[in-house]
C-alpha positions as YAML, in Angstrom:
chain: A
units: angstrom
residues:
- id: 1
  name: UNK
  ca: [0.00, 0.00, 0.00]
- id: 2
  name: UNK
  ca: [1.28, 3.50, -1.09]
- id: 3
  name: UNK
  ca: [0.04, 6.44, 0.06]
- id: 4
  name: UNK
  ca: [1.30, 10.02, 0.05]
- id: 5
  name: UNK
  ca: [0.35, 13.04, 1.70]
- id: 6
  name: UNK
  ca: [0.41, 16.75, 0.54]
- id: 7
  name: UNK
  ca: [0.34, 19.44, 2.72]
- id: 8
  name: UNK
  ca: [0.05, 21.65, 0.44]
- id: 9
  name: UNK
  ca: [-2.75, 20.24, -1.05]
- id: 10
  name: UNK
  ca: [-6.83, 21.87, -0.33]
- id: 11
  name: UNK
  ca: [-7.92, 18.03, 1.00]
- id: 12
  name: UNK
  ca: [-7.54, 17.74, 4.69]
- id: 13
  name: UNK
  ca: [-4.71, 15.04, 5.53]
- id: 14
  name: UNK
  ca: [-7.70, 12.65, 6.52]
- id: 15
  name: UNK
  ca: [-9.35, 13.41, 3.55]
- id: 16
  name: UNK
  ca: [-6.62, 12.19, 1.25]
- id: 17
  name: UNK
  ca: [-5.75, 8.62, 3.21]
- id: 18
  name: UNK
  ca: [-9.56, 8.00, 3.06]
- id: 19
  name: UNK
  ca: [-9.94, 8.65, -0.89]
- id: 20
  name: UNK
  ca: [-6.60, 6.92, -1.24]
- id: 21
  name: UNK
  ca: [-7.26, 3.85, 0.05]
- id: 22
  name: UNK
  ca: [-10.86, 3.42, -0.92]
- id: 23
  name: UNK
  ca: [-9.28, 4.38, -4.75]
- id: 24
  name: UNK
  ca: [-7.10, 1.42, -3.78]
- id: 25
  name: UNK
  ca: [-9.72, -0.88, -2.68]
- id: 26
  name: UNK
  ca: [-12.09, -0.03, -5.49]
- id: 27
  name: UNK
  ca: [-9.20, -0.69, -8.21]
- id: 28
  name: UNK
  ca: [-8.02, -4.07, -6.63]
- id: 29
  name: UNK
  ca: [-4.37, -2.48, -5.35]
- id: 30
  name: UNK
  ca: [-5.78, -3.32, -2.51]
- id: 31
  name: UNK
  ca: [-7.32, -7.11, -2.67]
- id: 32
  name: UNK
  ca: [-10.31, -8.02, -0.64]
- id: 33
  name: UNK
  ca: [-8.84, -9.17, 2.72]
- id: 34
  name: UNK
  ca: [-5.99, -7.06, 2.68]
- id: 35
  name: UNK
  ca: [-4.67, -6.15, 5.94]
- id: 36
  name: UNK
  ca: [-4.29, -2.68, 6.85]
- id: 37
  name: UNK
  ca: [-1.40, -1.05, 9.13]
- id: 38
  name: UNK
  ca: [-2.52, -0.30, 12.32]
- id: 39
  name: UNK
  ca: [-3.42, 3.28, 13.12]
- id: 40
  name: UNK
  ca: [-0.57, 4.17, 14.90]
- id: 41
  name: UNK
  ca: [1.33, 2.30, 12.36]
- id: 42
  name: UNK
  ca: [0.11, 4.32, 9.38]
- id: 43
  name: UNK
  ca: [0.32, 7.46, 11.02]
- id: 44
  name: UNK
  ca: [3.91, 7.10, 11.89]
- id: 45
  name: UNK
  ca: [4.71, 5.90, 8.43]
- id: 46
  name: UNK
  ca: [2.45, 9.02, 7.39]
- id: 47
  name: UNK
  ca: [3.90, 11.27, 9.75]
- id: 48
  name: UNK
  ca: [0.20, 12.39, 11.01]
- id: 49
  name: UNK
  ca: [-1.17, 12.28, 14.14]
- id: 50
  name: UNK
  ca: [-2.92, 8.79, 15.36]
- id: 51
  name: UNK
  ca: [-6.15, 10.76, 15.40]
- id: 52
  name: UNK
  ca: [-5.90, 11.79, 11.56]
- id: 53
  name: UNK
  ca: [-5.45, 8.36, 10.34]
- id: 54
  name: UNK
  ca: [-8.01, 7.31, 13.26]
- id: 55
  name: UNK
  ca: [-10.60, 9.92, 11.16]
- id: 56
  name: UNK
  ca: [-9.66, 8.38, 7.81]
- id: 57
  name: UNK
  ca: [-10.44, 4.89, 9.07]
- id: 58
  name: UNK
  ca: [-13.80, 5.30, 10.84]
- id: 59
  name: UNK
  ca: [-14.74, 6.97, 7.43]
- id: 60
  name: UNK
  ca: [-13.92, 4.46, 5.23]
- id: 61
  name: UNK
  ca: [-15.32, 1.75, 7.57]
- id: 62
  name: UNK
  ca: [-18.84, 3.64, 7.60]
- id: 63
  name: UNK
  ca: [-18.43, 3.68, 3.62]
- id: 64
  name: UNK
  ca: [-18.33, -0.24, 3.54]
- id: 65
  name: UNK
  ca: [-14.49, 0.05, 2.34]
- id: 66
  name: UNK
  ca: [-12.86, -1.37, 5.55]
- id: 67
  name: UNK
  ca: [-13.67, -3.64, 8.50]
- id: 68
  name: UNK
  ca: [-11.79, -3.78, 11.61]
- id: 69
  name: UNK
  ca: [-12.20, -7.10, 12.88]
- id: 70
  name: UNK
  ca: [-11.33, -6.12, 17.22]
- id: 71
  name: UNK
  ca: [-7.84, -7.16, 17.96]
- id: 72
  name: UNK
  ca: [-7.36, -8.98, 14.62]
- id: 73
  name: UNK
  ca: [-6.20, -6.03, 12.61]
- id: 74
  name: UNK
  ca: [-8.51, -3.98, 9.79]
- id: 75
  name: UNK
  ca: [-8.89, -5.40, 6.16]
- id: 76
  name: UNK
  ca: [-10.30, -4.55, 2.99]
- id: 77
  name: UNK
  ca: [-13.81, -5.22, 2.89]
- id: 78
  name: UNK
  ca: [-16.08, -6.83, -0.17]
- id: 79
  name: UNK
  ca: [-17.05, -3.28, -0.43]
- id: 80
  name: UNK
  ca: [-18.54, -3.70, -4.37]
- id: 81
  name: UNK
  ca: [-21.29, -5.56, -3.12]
- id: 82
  name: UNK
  ca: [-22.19, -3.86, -0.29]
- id: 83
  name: UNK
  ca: [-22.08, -0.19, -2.11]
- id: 84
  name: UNK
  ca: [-24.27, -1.86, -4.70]
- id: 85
  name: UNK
  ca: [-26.50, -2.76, -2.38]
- id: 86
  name: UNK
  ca: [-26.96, 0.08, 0.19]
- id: 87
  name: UNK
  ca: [-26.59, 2.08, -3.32]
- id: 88
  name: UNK
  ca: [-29.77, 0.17, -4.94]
- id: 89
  name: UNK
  ca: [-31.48, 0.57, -1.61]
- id: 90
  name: UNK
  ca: [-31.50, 4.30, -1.95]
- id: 91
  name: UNK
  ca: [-32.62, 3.85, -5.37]
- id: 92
  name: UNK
  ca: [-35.90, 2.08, -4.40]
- id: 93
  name: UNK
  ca: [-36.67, 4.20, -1.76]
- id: 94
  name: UNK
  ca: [-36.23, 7.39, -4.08]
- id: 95
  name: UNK
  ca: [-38.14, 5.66, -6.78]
- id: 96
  name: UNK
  ca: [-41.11, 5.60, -3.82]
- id: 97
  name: UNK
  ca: [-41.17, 8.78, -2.52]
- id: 98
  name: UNK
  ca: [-40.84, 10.08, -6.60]
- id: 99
  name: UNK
  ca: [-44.24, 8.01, -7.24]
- id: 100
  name: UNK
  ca: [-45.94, 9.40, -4.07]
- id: 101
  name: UNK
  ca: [-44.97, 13.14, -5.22]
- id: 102
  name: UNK
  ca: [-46.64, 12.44, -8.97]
- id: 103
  name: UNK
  ca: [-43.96, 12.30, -10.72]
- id: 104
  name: UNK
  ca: [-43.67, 10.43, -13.98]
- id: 105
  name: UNK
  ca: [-41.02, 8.07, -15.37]
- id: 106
  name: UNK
  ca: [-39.13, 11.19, -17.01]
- id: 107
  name: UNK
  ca: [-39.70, 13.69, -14.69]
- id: 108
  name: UNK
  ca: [-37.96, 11.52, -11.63]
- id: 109
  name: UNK
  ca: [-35.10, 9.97, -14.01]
- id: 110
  name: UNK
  ca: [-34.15, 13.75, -14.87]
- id: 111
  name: UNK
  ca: [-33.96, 14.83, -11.42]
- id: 112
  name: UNK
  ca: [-31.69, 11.68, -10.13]
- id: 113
  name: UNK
  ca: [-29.33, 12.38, -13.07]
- id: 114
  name: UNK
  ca: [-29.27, 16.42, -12.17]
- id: 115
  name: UNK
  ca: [-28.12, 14.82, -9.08]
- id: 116
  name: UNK
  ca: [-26.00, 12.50, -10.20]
- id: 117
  name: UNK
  ca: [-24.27, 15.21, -12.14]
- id: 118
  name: UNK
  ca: [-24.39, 17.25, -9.59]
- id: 119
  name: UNK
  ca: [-22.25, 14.98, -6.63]
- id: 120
  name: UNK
  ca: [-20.01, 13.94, -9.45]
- id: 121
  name: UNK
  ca: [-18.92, 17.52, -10.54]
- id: 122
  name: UNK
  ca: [-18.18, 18.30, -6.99]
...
């Protein structure tokens, strides 16, 4: 696992170590299963404070990207699925609520991808 931190850089340092290891995870760098450093591990290799790295992890493990497993260590998590699931979850209950406020096929589609678009561009 590489990661590298720029101070210089707009992202918070937590920031970056949580998009750079869930880019990781996502691309297979990092394999399901893959055990991470510990905390105070990464954030000495980082040169960050516990508590920043601490931040990054908590983040990615309420994204589905990570699971600490107690005093076994934290791995990569089959995040795909679960994304695609909590992911298709929101979907239905948008589709729903879209129905309920009379809105047609078109009208509801156009408004998730203004969304969409929207998060994306961010």
């Amino acid at each position: 696992m590489t990661l590298k931190i720029h101070i210089d850089d707009s992202a918070p340092p937590y920031e970056q170590v949580r998009a750079q290891i869930s880019e990781q995870a996502r691309s297979g760098v990092l394999p399901v299963g893959y055990r991470l450093p510990t905390v105070r591990g990464l954030a000495q290799t980082l040169g960050l404070a516990a508590n920043t790295v601490a931040k990054a992890y908590r983040a990615l493990e309420a994204d589905g990207v990570i699971e600490t497993r107690g005093r076994n260590g934290t791995f990569v998590a089959a995040a795909g699925s679960a994304a695609e699931r909590e992911a298709a979850a929101a979907a239905q209950v948008y589709a729903e609520r879209a129905r309920r406020l009379g809105l047609d096929e078109d009208a509801a589609l156009a408004a998730a991808r203004d969304a969409l678009r929207a998060a994306y561009e961010a």
